[in-house]
Amino acid sequence: MTRVAYVCADPGIPVFGTKGASVHIQEIVRAWRRRGAEVEVYAVRLGDADHVPADLADLVVHHVPVGRTGSSTGAADPGAAARREVAQRQAAAEIGARVVAAAPDVVYERYSLFSGVLHLARRGLGARVRTILEVNAPLIDEQQRHRVLVDEASSVDALRAQVGAADVVACVSERVAAWVRERTGADVADGDGATGGARVADLAGTTSGARVVVVPNGVNTRRIRAVTPDLETDPVVVFVGTLKPWHGVEDLLEAAALAGEAWRLRIVGDGPQREAVEQAAARHGLSVELTGALAPEDVPAALEGALVAVAPYPASDDHYFSPLKVYEYGAAALPVVASRIGQIPAVVQDGVTGLLVPPSDPAALAAAVDALVADPAAARRMGAAARRLMEREHSWEHVLDATLAPVTSTTRPASGHTSAAVSTEPVSTGTVPTGAASSAAPAAGGR
């Protein structure tokens, strides 16, 4: 049996939480388990014990919290930020030591600032360990743009070391892959397009080969099933996601105000813009159902009864996301009205599984939703096509298969390795570290 160490050293992402990134972690763990692997998680943040899914209750999770960083005058305090960065680096080093001691066959790490776990695993375990680095966002740029980054040089060195130690670098979009190549100085060596190879110098001055592959997000089509629209009253149009500026909820409310057909708006999520959303709804005279944030296992029920789903991303020159919501909508057999931006057209087939509209165009958004509301039969045909597409091409098994493709033939441990006894320690639910960074930027891999 292949033994896998899954690593997340990002203090902004709990293993068990309501964020899309938490869903991503859990689904990759499930995909590994379905391949017959034995998985142990190493993380700096656990999340809420109430959000541990029943099927992951037996998951072994090694909790290495980021240490306290002392008093702070706020997130913009450079002194506090510097201490946070040191604490994150120390926590990652502790995780690295534990992973080396455990000697797994595969180390699969979700990229985070300042972590060098893959690098430590490669140095400690040599060529016998397979190493996968999953990159969901340009974190260095995000940290500079939305928070405070004191030691940029160390963050770049860490990224270069991690890429240099990885057998595969799996990026969630081509824009993220381009960012990795740009930041690490990697050269596309083998010329096979989006899956081009790269060679990167690591901190030790050596070089190693890393395959950079583009692997968008996926969906659990077992957890999210086809819904049945409620057509006994005004159809429901649903949005799922954190209420933050880059999700375009303001445009959605304006579209609802411009609608020519009667439909009800259901918003599943919460966030810093909730008050603004409520004020906008009141200003437009809209009755909006706001469910608040839900645990991943409760999202399918929140989609039930809807006829149409929306992803109204605003215009942006840097849309690198692979939004989980779009895949979840499709799995629920909902036609998606989405902005034509970034990778969205690659998953929403215009006129087949949904409708694409220009970003930041509430009138076009309203017209597209109206068209589906006025023709429920067409909406259901598109939804059924979306469901088939998700089952055929976008399950998490497909995601993991694509990630491992460059090393599939050699993923098994080297001959002669004997797996250590496996702990049966249940999920630890220790206190979430108070030094965890707040998330004020797009949630990497989120909805």
mmCIF file of N, CA and C in Angstrom, residues 172-299:
data_model
loop_
_atom_site.group_PDB
_atom_site.id
_atom_site.type_symbol
_atom_site.label_atom_id
_atom_site.label_comp_id
_atom_site.label_asym_id
_atom_site.label_seq_id
_atom_site.Cartn_x
_atom_site.Cartn_y
_atom_site.Cartn_z
ATOM 1 N N VAL A 172 -3.242 25.002 -10.772
ATOM 2 C CA VAL A 172 -4.684 24.954 -10.959
ATOM 3 C C VAL A 172 -5.130 25.640 -12.250
ATOM 4 N N SER A 173 -4.284 26.443 -12.828
ATOM 5 C CA SER A 173 -4.620 27.104 -14.100
ATOM 6 C C SER A 173 -3.333 27.418 -14.848
ATOM 7 N N GLU A 174 -3.479 27.734 -16.126
ATOM 8 C CA GLU A 174 -2.303 28.083 -16.915
ATOM 9 C C GLU A 174 -1.678 29.375 -16.415
ATOM 10 N N ARG A 175 -2.499 30.294 -15.921
ATOM 11 C CA ARG A 175 -1.943 31.542 -15.380
ATOM 12 C C ARG A 175 -1.074 31.269 -14.152
ATOM 13 N N VAL A 176 -1.521 30.349 -13.320
ATOM 14 C CA VAL A 176 -0.713 29.993 -12.154
ATOM 15 C C VAL A 176 0.564 29.283 -12.592
ATOM 16 N N ALA A 177 0.467 28.423 -13.590
ATOM 17 C CA ALA A 177 1.669 27.750 -14.097
ATOM 18 C C ALA A 177 2.665 28.765 -14.645
ATOM 19 N N ALA A 178 2.147 29.764 -15.359
ATOM 20 C CA ALA A 178 3.030 30.802 -15.895
ATOM 21 C C ALA A 178 3.705 31.568 -14.763
ATOM 22 N N TRP A 179 2.942 31.796 -13.700
ATOM 23 C CA TRP A 179 3.509 32.496 -12.537
ATOM 24 C C TRP A 179 4.631 31.679 -11.905
ATOM 25 N N VAL A 180 4.426 30.376 -11.762
ATOM 26 C CA VAL A 180 5.469 29.514 -11.187
ATOM 27 C C VAL A 180 6.729 29.577 -12.042
ATOM 28 N N ARG A 181 6.544 29.488 -13.345
ATOM 29 C CA ARG A 181 7.720 29.537 -14.238
ATOM 30 C C ARG A 181 8.422 30.882 -14.121
ATOM 31 N N GLU A 182 7.627 31.945 -14.044
ATOM 32 C CA GLU A 182 8.222 33.281 -13.968
ATOM 33 C C GLU A 182 8.972 33.473 -12.650
ATOM 34 N N ARG A 183 8.363 33.057 -11.543
ATOM 35 C CA ARG A 183 8.956 33.280 -10.225
ATOM 36 C C ARG A 183 10.172 32.396 -9.965
ATOM 37 N N THR A 184 10.180 31.208 -10.548
ATOM 38 C CA THR A 184 11.288 30.288 -10.282
ATOM 39 C C THR A 184 12.365 30.357 -11.335
ATOM 40 N N GLY A 185 12.075 31.055 -12.427
ATOM 41 C CA GLY A 185 13.045 31.096 -13.500
ATOM 42 C C GLY A 185 13.131 29.801 -14.267
ATOM 43 N N ALA A 186 12.115 28.963 -14.091
ATOM 44 C CA ALA A 186 12.134 27.671 -14.764
ATOM 45 C C ALA A 186 11.979 27.853 -16.260
ATOM 46 N N ASP A 187 12.697 27.036 -17.012
ATOM 47 C CA ASP A 187 12.580 27.052 -18.462
ATOM 48 C C ASP A 187 11.695 25.903 -18.891
ATOM 49 N N VAL A 188 10.756 26.187 -19.796
ATOM 50 C CA VAL A 188 9.962 25.107 -20.363
ATOM 51 C C VAL A 188 10.865 24.318 -21.281
ATOM 52 N N ALA A 189 11.134 23.076 -20.897
ATOM 53 C CA ALA A 189 12.212 22.358 -21.551
ATOM 54 C C ALA A 189 11.775 21.383 -22.628
ATOM 55 N N ASP A 190 10.613 20.739 -22.413
ATOM 56 C CA ASP A 190 10.314 19.647 -23.323
ATOM 57 C C ASP A 190 9.256 19.988 -24.353
ATOM 58 N N GLY A 191 8.747 21.209 -24.312
ATOM 59 C CA GLY A 191 7.929 21.691 -25.386
ATOM 60 C C GLY A 191 6.627 20.989 -25.622
ATOM 61 N N ASP A 192 5.995 20.452 -24.556
ATOM 62 C CA ASP A 192 4.700 19.841 -24.787
ATOM 63 C C ASP A 192 3.591 20.709 -24.227
ATOM 64 N N GLY A 193 3.680 22.009 -24.517
ATOM 65 C CA GLY A 193 2.595 22.927 -24.220
ATOM 66 C C GLY A 193 2.401 23.156 -22.744
ATOM 67 N N ALA A 194 1.135 23.068 -22.325
ATOM 68 C CA ALA A 194 0.780 23.403 -20.949
ATOM 69 C C ALA A 194 1.425 22.472 -19.933
ATOM 70 N N THR A 195 1.892 21.346 -20.361
ATOM 71 C CA THR A 195 2.509 20.425 -19.417
ATOM 72 C C THR A 195 4.015 20.415 -19.579
ATOM 73 N N GLY A 196 4.550 21.547 -19.958
ATOM 74 C CA GLY A 196 5.973 21.614 -20.194
ATOM 75 C C GLY A 196 6.800 21.337 -18.960
ATOM 76 N N GLY A 197 7.972 20.763 -19.150
ATOM 77 C CA GLY A 197 8.830 20.453 -18.041
ATOM 78 C C GLY A 197 9.647 21.656 -17.628
ATOM 79 N N ALA A 198 10.267 21.574 -16.459
ATOM 80 C CA ALA A 198 11.050 22.688 -15.973
ATOM 81 C C ALA A 198 12.217 22.159 -15.170
ATOM 82 N N ARG A 199 13.302 22.904 -15.192
ATOM 83 C CA ARG A 199 14.418 22.561 -14.341
ATOM 84 C C ARG A 199 14.737 23.791 -13.517
ATOM 85 N N VAL A 200 14.818 23.575 -12.208
ATOM 86 C CA VAL A 200 14.931 24.692 -11.291
ATOM 87 C C VAL A 200 16.062 24.424 -10.309
ATOM 88 N N ALA A 201 16.878 25.425 -10.080
ATOM 89 C CA ALA A 201 17.927 25.284 -9.086
ATOM 90 C C ALA A 201 17.332 25.381 -7.692
ATOM 91 N N ASP A 202 17.714 24.478 -6.776
ATOM 92 C CA ASP A 202 17.182 24.573 -5.427
ATOM 93 C C ASP A 202 18.174 25.299 -4.530
ATOM 94 N N LEU A 203 17.818 25.422 -3.254
ATOM 95 C CA LEU A 203 18.639 26.211 -2.347
ATOM 96 C C LEU A 203 20.014 25.600 -2.138
ATOM 97 N N ALA A 204 20.100 24.304 -2.333
ATOM 98 C CA ALA A 204 21.387 23.653 -2.132
ATOM 99 C C ALA A 204 22.299 23.806 -3.342
ATOM 100 N N GLY A 205 21.788 24.467 -4.383
ATOM 101 C CA GLY A 205 22.609 24.703 -5.545
ATOM 102 C C GLY A 205 22.571 23.590 -6.559
ATOM 103 N N THR A 206 21.772 22.553 -6.276
ATOM 104 C CA THR A 206 21.636 21.463 -7.233
ATOM 105 C C THR A 206 20.472 21.759 -8.154
ATOM 106 N N THR A 207 20.271 20.899 -9.110
ATOM 107 C CA THR A 207 19.108 21.052 -9.960
ATOM 108 C C THR A 207 18.325 19.759 -9.988
ATOM 109 N N SER A 208 17.049 19.888 -10.165
ATOM 110 C CA SER A 208 16.210 18.706 -10.282
ATOM 111 C C SER A 208 15.139 18.990 -11.311
ATOM 112 N N GLY A 209 14.604 17.947 -11.889
ATOM 113 C CA GLY A 209 13.583 18.112 -12.905
ATOM 114 C C GLY A 209 12.205 18.135 -12.283
ATOM 115 N N ALA A 210 11.360 19.056 -12.708
ATOM 116 C CA ALA A 210 9.989 19.110 -12.214
ATOM 117 C C ALA A 210 9.072 19.232 -13.412
ATOM 118 N N ARG A 211 8.029 18.454 -13.428
ATOM 119 C CA ARG A 211 7.055 18.539 -14.488
ATOM 120 C C ARG A 211 5.953 19.492 -14.044
ATOM 121 N N VAL A 212 5.758 20.562 -14.772
ATOM 122 C CA VAL A 212 4.703 21.524 -14.458
ATOM 123 C C VAL A 212 3.467 21.140 -15.260
ATOM 124 N N VAL A 213 2.407 20.750 -14.561
ATOM 125 C CA VAL A 213 1.181 20.353 -15.236
ATOM 126 C C VAL A 213 0.046 21.268 -14.793
ATOM 127 N N VAL A 214 -0.894 21.487 -15.679
ATOM 128 C CA VAL A 214 -2.073 22.298 -15.355
ATOM 129 C C VAL A 214 -3.230 21.348 -15.078
ATOM 130 N N VAL A 215 -3.733 21.401 -13.854
ATOM 131 C CA VAL A 215 -4.811 20.502 -13.441
ATOM 132 C C VAL A 215 -5.900 21.330 -12.746
ATOM 133 N N PRO A 216 -6.965 21.668 -13.451
ATOM 134 C CA PRO A 216 -8.060 22.438 -12.812
ATOM 135 C C PRO A 216 -8.732 21.621 -11.714
ATOM 136 N N ASN A 217 -9.596 22.298 -10.976
ATOM 137 C CA ASN A 217 -10.300 21.655 -9.876
ATOM 138 C C ASN A 217 -11.299 20.620 -10.376
ATOM 139 N N GLY A 218 -11.920 19.945 -9.434
ATOM 140 C CA GLY A 218 -12.892 18.916 -9.772
ATOM 141 C C GLY A 218 -14.075 18.962 -8.827
ATOM 142 N N VAL A 219 -14.839 17.878 -8.819
ATOM 143 C CA VAL A 219 -16.034 17.839 -7.964
ATOM 144 C C VAL A 219 -16.310 16.384 -7.583
ATOM 145 N N ASN A 220 -16.882 16.232 -6.414
ATOM 146 C CA ASN A 220 -17.276 14.922 -5.928
ATOM 147 C C ASN A 220 -18.715 14.673 -6.369
ATOM 148 N N THR A 221 -18.869 13.892 -7.419
ATOM 149 C CA THR A 221 -20.208 13.657 -7.968
ATOM 150 C C THR A 221 -20.987 12.639 -7.141
ATOM 151 N N ARG A 222 -20.341 12.061 -6.159
ATOM 152 C CA ARG A 222 -21.086 11.221 -5.212
ATOM 153 C C ARG A 222 -21.714 12.099 -4.127
ATOM 154 N N ARG A 223 -20.971 13.105 -3.678
ATOM 155 C CA ARG A 223 -21.477 13.990 -2.618
ATOM 156 C C ARG A 223 -22.517 14.965 -3.153
ATOM 157 N N ILE A 224 -22.320 15.450 -4.353
ATOM 158 C CA ILE A 224 -23.260 16.408 -4.944
ATOM 159 C C ILE A 224 -24.015 15.703 -6.058
ATOM 160 N N ARG A 225 -25.296 15.520 -5.861
ATOM 161 C CA ARG A 225 -26.146 14.806 -6.800
ATOM 162 C C ARG A 225 -27.038 15.797 -7.555
ATOM 163 N N ALA A 226 -27.659 15.290 -8.604
ATOM 164 C CA ALA A 226 -28.572 16.138 -9.382
ATOM 165 C C ALA A 226 -29.750 16.587 -8.532
ATOM 166 N N VAL A 227 -30.070 17.864 -8.595
ATOM 167 C CA VAL A 227 -31.181 18.411 -7.825
ATOM 168 C C VAL A 227 -32.435 18.426 -8.697
ATOM 169 N N THR A 228 -33.569 18.628 -8.043
ATOM 170 C CA THR A 228 -34.847 18.752 -8.741
ATOM 171 C C THR A 228 -35.363 20.171 -8.550
ATOM 172 N N PRO A 229 -35.490 20.935 -9.631
ATOM 173 C CA PRO A 229 -35.943 22.318 -9.469
ATOM 174 C C PRO A 229 -37.379 22.397 -8.979
ATOM 175 N N ASP A 230 -37.615 23.368 -8.137
ATOM 176 C CA ASP A 230 -38.960 23.642 -7.641
ATOM 177 C C ASP A 230 -39.609 24.653 -8.578
ATOM 178 N N LEU A 231 -40.557 24.183 -9.370
ATOM 179 C CA LEU A 231 -41.213 25.059 -10.337
ATOM 180 C C LEU A 231 -42.641 25.391 -9.917
ATOM 181 N N GLU A 232 -42.982 25.086 -8.662
ATOM 182 C CA GLU A 232 -44.320 25.394 -8.170
ATOM 183 C C GLU A 232 -44.482 26.883 -7.871
ATOM 184 N N THR A 233 -43.351 27.537 -7.686
ATOM 185 C CA THR A 233 -43.373 28.979 -7.434
ATOM 186 C C THR A 233 -42.251 29.628 -8.249
ATOM 187 N N ASP A 234 -41.921 30.882 -7.983
ATOM 188 C CA ASP A 234 -40.873 31.544 -8.768
ATOM 189 C C ASP A 234 -39.569 30.739 -8.676
ATOM 190 N N PRO A 235 -38.925 30.456 -9.809
ATOM 191 C CA PRO A 235 -37.694 29.634 -9.792
ATOM 192 C C PRO A 235 -36.596 30.272 -8.944
ATOM 193 N N VAL A 236 -35.755 29.404 -8.391
ATOM 194 C CA VAL A 236 -34.646 29.842 -7.548
ATOM 195 C C VAL A 236 -33.363 29.905 -8.380
ATOM 196 N N VAL A 237 -32.668 31.025 -8.264
ATOM 197 C CA VAL A 237 -31.333 31.195 -8.846
ATOM 198 C C VAL A 237 -30.355 31.224 -7.675
ATOM 199 N N VAL A 238 -29.343 30.344 -7.701
ATOM 200 C CA VAL A 238 -28.488 30.159 -6.531
ATOM 201 C C VAL A 238 -27.055 30.607 -6.819
ATOM 202 N N PHE A 239 -26.440 31.177 -5.799
ATOM 203 C CA PHE A 239 -25.012 31.529 -5.811
ATOM 204 C C PHE A 239 -24.389 30.899 -4.578
ATOM 205 N N VAL A 240 -23.216 30.276 -4.741
ATOM 206 C CA VAL A 240 -22.468 29.708 -3.613
ATOM 207 C C VAL A 240 -21.082 30.339 -3.592
ATOM 208 N N GLY A 241 -20.681 30.845 -2.440
ATOM 209 C CA GLY A 241 -19.328 31.394 -2.336
ATOM 210 C C GLY A 241 -19.197 32.393 -1.219
ATOM 211 N N THR A 242 -17.962 32.705 -0.914
ATOM 212 C CA THR A 242 -17.690 33.703 0.109
ATOM 213 C C THR A 242 -18.044 35.086 -0.415
ATOM 214 N N LEU A 243 -18.623 35.904 0.429
ATOM 215 C CA LEU A 243 -19.045 37.240 0.004
ATOM 216 C C LEU A 243 -17.852 38.191 0.065
ATOM 217 N N LYS A 244 -17.100 38.183 -1.032
ATOM 218 C CA LYS A 244 -15.927 39.043 -1.184
ATOM 219 C C LYS A 244 -15.982 39.703 -2.558
ATOM 220 N N PRO A 245 -15.262 40.818 -2.728
ATOM 221 C CA PRO A 245 -15.443 41.626 -3.942
ATOM 222 C C PRO A 245 -15.205 40.874 -5.241
ATOM 223 N N TRP A 246 -14.293 39.934 -5.253
ATOM 224 C CA TRP A 246 -13.922 39.287 -6.505
ATOM 225 C C TRP A 246 -14.911 38.197 -6.938
ATOM 226 N N HIS A 247 -16.031 38.062 -6.220
ATOM 227 C CA HIS A 247 -17.044 37.085 -6.624
ATOM 228 C C HIS A 247 -18.216 37.725 -7.359
ATOM 229 N N GLY A 248 -18.274 39.059 -7.364
ATOM 230 C CA GLY A 248 -19.259 39.743 -8.193
ATOM 231 C C GLY A 248 -20.688 39.692 -7.689
ATOM 232 N N VAL A 249 -20.890 39.542 -6.412
ATOM 233 C CA VAL A 249 -22.256 39.438 -5.883
ATOM 234 C C VAL A 249 -23.026 40.743 -6.077
ATOM 235 N N GLU A 250 -22.306 41.874 -6.048
ATOM 236 C CA GLU A 250 -22.990 43.156 -6.281
ATOM 237 C C GLU A 250 -23.614 43.186 -7.671
ATOM 238 N N ASP A 251 -22.881 42.672 -8.663
ATOM 239 C CA ASP A 251 -23.435 42.607 -10.026
ATOM 240 C C ASP A 251 -24.655 41.696 -10.066
ATOM 241 N N LEU A 252 -24.607 40.619 -9.287
ATOM 242 C CA LEU A 252 -25.738 39.689 -9.253
ATOM 243 C C LEU A 252 -26.985 40.367 -8.696
ATOM 244 N N LEU A 253 -26.821 41.148 -7.643
ATOM 245 C CA LEU A 253 -27.972 41.855 -7.071
ATOM 246 C C LEU A 253 -28.528 42.877 -8.057
ATOM 247 N N GLU A 254 -27.647 43.556 -8.738
ATOM 248 C CA GLU A 254 -28.114 44.525 -9.738
ATOM 249 C C GLU A 254 -28.840 43.804 -10.879
ATOM 250 N N ALA A 255 -28.331 42.630 -11.257
ATOM 251 C CA ALA A 255 -28.999 41.844 -12.303
ATOM 252 C C ALA A 255 -30.394 41.424 -11.848
ATOM 253 N N ALA A 256 -30.496 41.018 -10.587
ATOM 254 C CA ALA A 256 -31.809 40.621 -10.063
ATOM 255 C C ALA A 256 -32.793 41.790 -10.131
ATOM 256 N N ALA A 257 -32.254 42.991 -9.894
ATOM 257 C CA ALA A 257 -33.124 44.177 -9.964
ATOM 258 C C ALA A 257 -33.547 44.488 -11.400
ATOM 259 N N LEU A 258 -32.722 44.076 -12.370
ATOM 260 C CA LEU A 258 -33.013 44.352 -13.780
ATOM 261 C C LEU A 258 -33.826 43.236 -14.443
ATOM 262 N N ALA A 259 -34.060 42.140 -13.735
ATOM 263 C CA ALA A 259 -34.676 40.956 -14.339
ATOM 264 C C ALA A 259 -36.053 41.267 -14.919
ATOM 265 N N GLY A 260 -36.322 40.637 -16.063
ATOM 266 C CA GLY A 260 -37.638 40.759 -16.683
ATOM 267 C C GLY A 260 -38.563 39.624 -16.310
ATOM 268 N N GLU A 261 -37.956 38.514 -15.851
ATOM 269 C CA GLU A 261 -38.733 37.360 -15.385
ATOM 270 C C GLU A 261 -38.727 37.348 -13.857
ATOM 271 N N ALA A 262 -39.682 36.613 -13.297
ATOM 272 C CA ALA A 262 -39.749 36.497 -11.840
ATOM 273 C C ALA A 262 -38.859 35.340 -11.388
ATOM 274 N N TRP A 263 -37.880 35.617 -10.571
ATOM 275 C CA TRP A 263 -37.070 34.561 -9.958
ATOM 276 C C TRP A 263 -36.575 35.021 -8.595
ATOM 277 N N ARG A 264 -36.287 34.047 -7.772
ATOM 278 C CA ARG A 264 -35.822 34.320 -6.408
ATOM 279 C C ARG A 264 -34.326 34.050 -6.315
ATOM 280 N N LEU A 265 -33.640 34.854 -5.524
ATOM 281 C CA LEU A 265 -32.190 34.723 -5.390
ATOM 282 C C LEU A 265 -31.846 34.099 -4.044
ATOM 283 N N ARG A 266 -31.062 33.022 -4.100
ATOM 284 C CA ARG A 266 -30.564 32.361 -2.877
ATOM 285 C C ARG A 266 -29.044 32.479 -2.865
ATOM 286 N N ILE A 267 -28.500 33.044 -1.809
ATOM 287 C CA ILE A 267 -27.049 33.206 -1.675
ATOM 288 C C ILE A 267 -26.559 32.311 -0.548
ATOM 289 N N VAL A 268 -25.692 31.359 -0.899
ATOM 290 C CA VAL A 268 -25.148 30.406 0.073
ATOM 291 C C VAL A 268 -23.712 30.817 0.384
ATOM 292 N N GLY A 269 -23.509 31.414 1.536
ATOM 293 C CA GLY A 269 -22.171 31.854 1.890
ATOM 294 C C GLY A 269 -22.239 33.059 2.811
ATOM 295 N N ASP A 270 -21.084 33.450 3.253
ATOM 296 C CA ASP A 270 -20.989 34.598 4.157
ATOM 297 C C ASP A 270 -19.643 35.263 3.899
ATOM 298 N N GLY A 271 -19.411 36.395 4.537
ATOM 299 C CA GLY A 271 -18.130 37.053 4.354
ATOM 300 C C GLY A 271 -18.207 38.522 4.667
ATOM 301 N N PRO A 272 -17.109 39.208 4.461
ATOM 302 C CA PRO A 272 -17.029 40.617 4.867
ATOM 303 C C PRO A 272 -17.983 41.534 4.119
ATOM 304 N N GLN A 273 -18.499 41.096 2.994
ATOM 305 C CA GLN A 273 -19.406 41.964 2.239
ATOM 306 C C GLN A 273 -20.880 41.682 2.533
ATOM 307 N N ARG A 274 -21.156 40.901 3.544
ATOM 308 C CA ARG A 274 -22.555 40.551 3.806
ATOM 309 C C ARG A 274 -23.400 41.802 4.058
ATOM 310 N N GLU A 275 -22.900 42.719 4.863
ATOM 311 C CA GLU A 275 -23.671 43.927 5.152
ATOM 312 C C GLU A 275 -23.944 44.715 3.875
ATOM 313 N N ALA A 276 -22.931 44.812 3.019
ATOM 314 C CA ALA A 276 -23.130 45.532 1.754
ATOM 315 C C ALA A 276 -24.152 44.819 0.879
ATOM 316 N N VAL A 277 -24.136 43.487 0.907
ATOM 317 C CA VAL A 277 -25.113 42.718 0.131
ATOM 318 C C VAL A 277 -26.522 42.976 0.655
ATOM 319 N N GLU A 278 -26.674 42.971 1.964
ATOM 320 C CA GLU A 278 -27.989 43.212 2.558
ATOM 321 C C GLU A 278 -28.478 44.623 2.237
ATOM 322 N N GLN A 279 -27.555 45.575 2.273
ATOM 323 C CA GLN A 279 -27.939 46.959 1.960
ATOM 324 C C GLN A 279 -28.346 47.093 0.485
ATOM 325 N N ALA A 280 -27.615 46.426 -0.387
ATOM 326 C CA ALA A 280 -27.944 46.483 -1.815
ATOM 327 C C ALA A 280 -29.295 45.833 -2.085
ATOM 328 N N ALA A 281 -29.561 44.711 -1.409
ATOM 329 C CA ALA A 281 -30.851 44.045 -1.579
ATOM 330 C C ALA A 281 -31.987 44.966 -1.140
ATOM 331 N N ALA A 282 -31.772 45.642 -0.019
ATOM 332 C CA ALA A 282 -32.803 46.565 0.474
ATOM 333 C C ALA A 282 -32.984 47.741 -0.487
ATOM 334 N N ARG A 283 -31.866 48.240 -1.018
ATOM 335 C CA ARG A 283 -31.924 49.382 -1.936
ATOM 336 C C ARG A 283 -32.696 49.036 -3.213
ATOM 337 N N HIS A 284 -32.531 47.790 -3.671
ATOM 338 C CA HIS A 284 -33.224 47.360 -4.891
ATOM 339 C C HIS A 284 -34.610 46.791 -4.610
ATOM 340 N N GLY A 285 -34.975 46.693 -3.323
ATOM 341 C CA GLY A 285 -36.274 46.129 -2.985
ATOM 342 C C GLY A 285 -36.365 44.634 -3.257
ATOM 343 N N LEU A 286 -35.230 43.929 -3.084
ATOM 344 C CA LEU A 286 -35.178 42.494 -3.369
ATOM 345 C C LEU A 286 -35.332 41.684 -2.095
ATOM 346 N N SER A 287 -36.014 40.568 -2.205
ATOM 347 C CA SER A 287 -36.077 39.597 -1.111
ATOM 348 C C SER A 287 -35.078 38.491 -1.428
ATOM 349 N N VAL A 288 -33.971 38.488 -0.715
ATOM 350 C CA VAL A 288 -32.886 37.550 -0.994
ATOM 351 C C VAL A 288 -32.749 36.574 0.169
ATOM 352 N N GLU A 289 -32.654 35.286 -0.146
ATOM 353 C CA GLU A 289 -32.439 34.262 0.874
ATOM 354 C C GLU A 289 -30.943 34.145 1.123
ATOM 355 N N LEU A 290 -30.491 34.497 2.317
ATOM 356 C CA LEU A 290 -29.080 34.410 2.696
ATOM 357 C C LEU A 290 -28.929 33.281 3.710
ATOM 358 N N THR A 291 -28.269 32.222 3.319
ATOM 359 C CA THR A 291 -28.172 31.065 4.216
ATOM 360 C C THR A 291 -27.025 31.185 5.201
ATOM 361 N N GLY A 292 -26.028 32.037 4.902
ATOM 362 C CA GLY A 292 -24.800 32.046 5.678
ATOM 363 C C GLY A 292 -23.867 30.941 5.203
ATOM 364 N N ALA A 293 -22.701 30.852 5.851
ATOM 365 C CA ALA A 293 -21.717 29.835 5.471
ATOM 366 C C ALA A 293 -22.206 28.454 5.895
ATOM 367 N N LEU A 294 -21.997 27.474 5.035
ATOM 368 C CA LEU A 294 -22.419 26.104 5.329
ATOM 369 C C LEU A 294 -21.233 25.158 5.239
ATOM 370 N N ALA A 295 -21.282 24.108 6.025
ATOM 371 C CA ALA A 295 -20.275 23.050 5.911
ATOM 372 C C ALA A 295 -20.423 22.374 4.552
ATOM 373 N N PRO A 296 -19.324 21.853 3.993
ATOM 374 C CA PRO A 296 -19.402 21.237 2.655
ATOM 375 C C PRO A 296 -20.498 20.197 2.528
ATOM 376 N N GLU A 297 -20.722 19.417 3.585
ATOM 377 C CA GLU A 297 -21.732 18.356 3.486
ATOM 378 C C GLU A 297 -23.155 18.921 3.445
ATOM 379 N N ASP A 298 -23.312 20.214 3.800
ATOM 380 C CA ASP A 298 -24.642 20.825 3.775
ATOM 381 C C ASP A 298 -24.923 21.581 2.466
ATOM 382 N N VAL A 299 -23.896 21.754 1.630
ATOM 383 C CA VAL A 299 -24.083 22.512 0.385
ATOM 384 C C VAL A 299 -25.059 21.825 -0.578
#
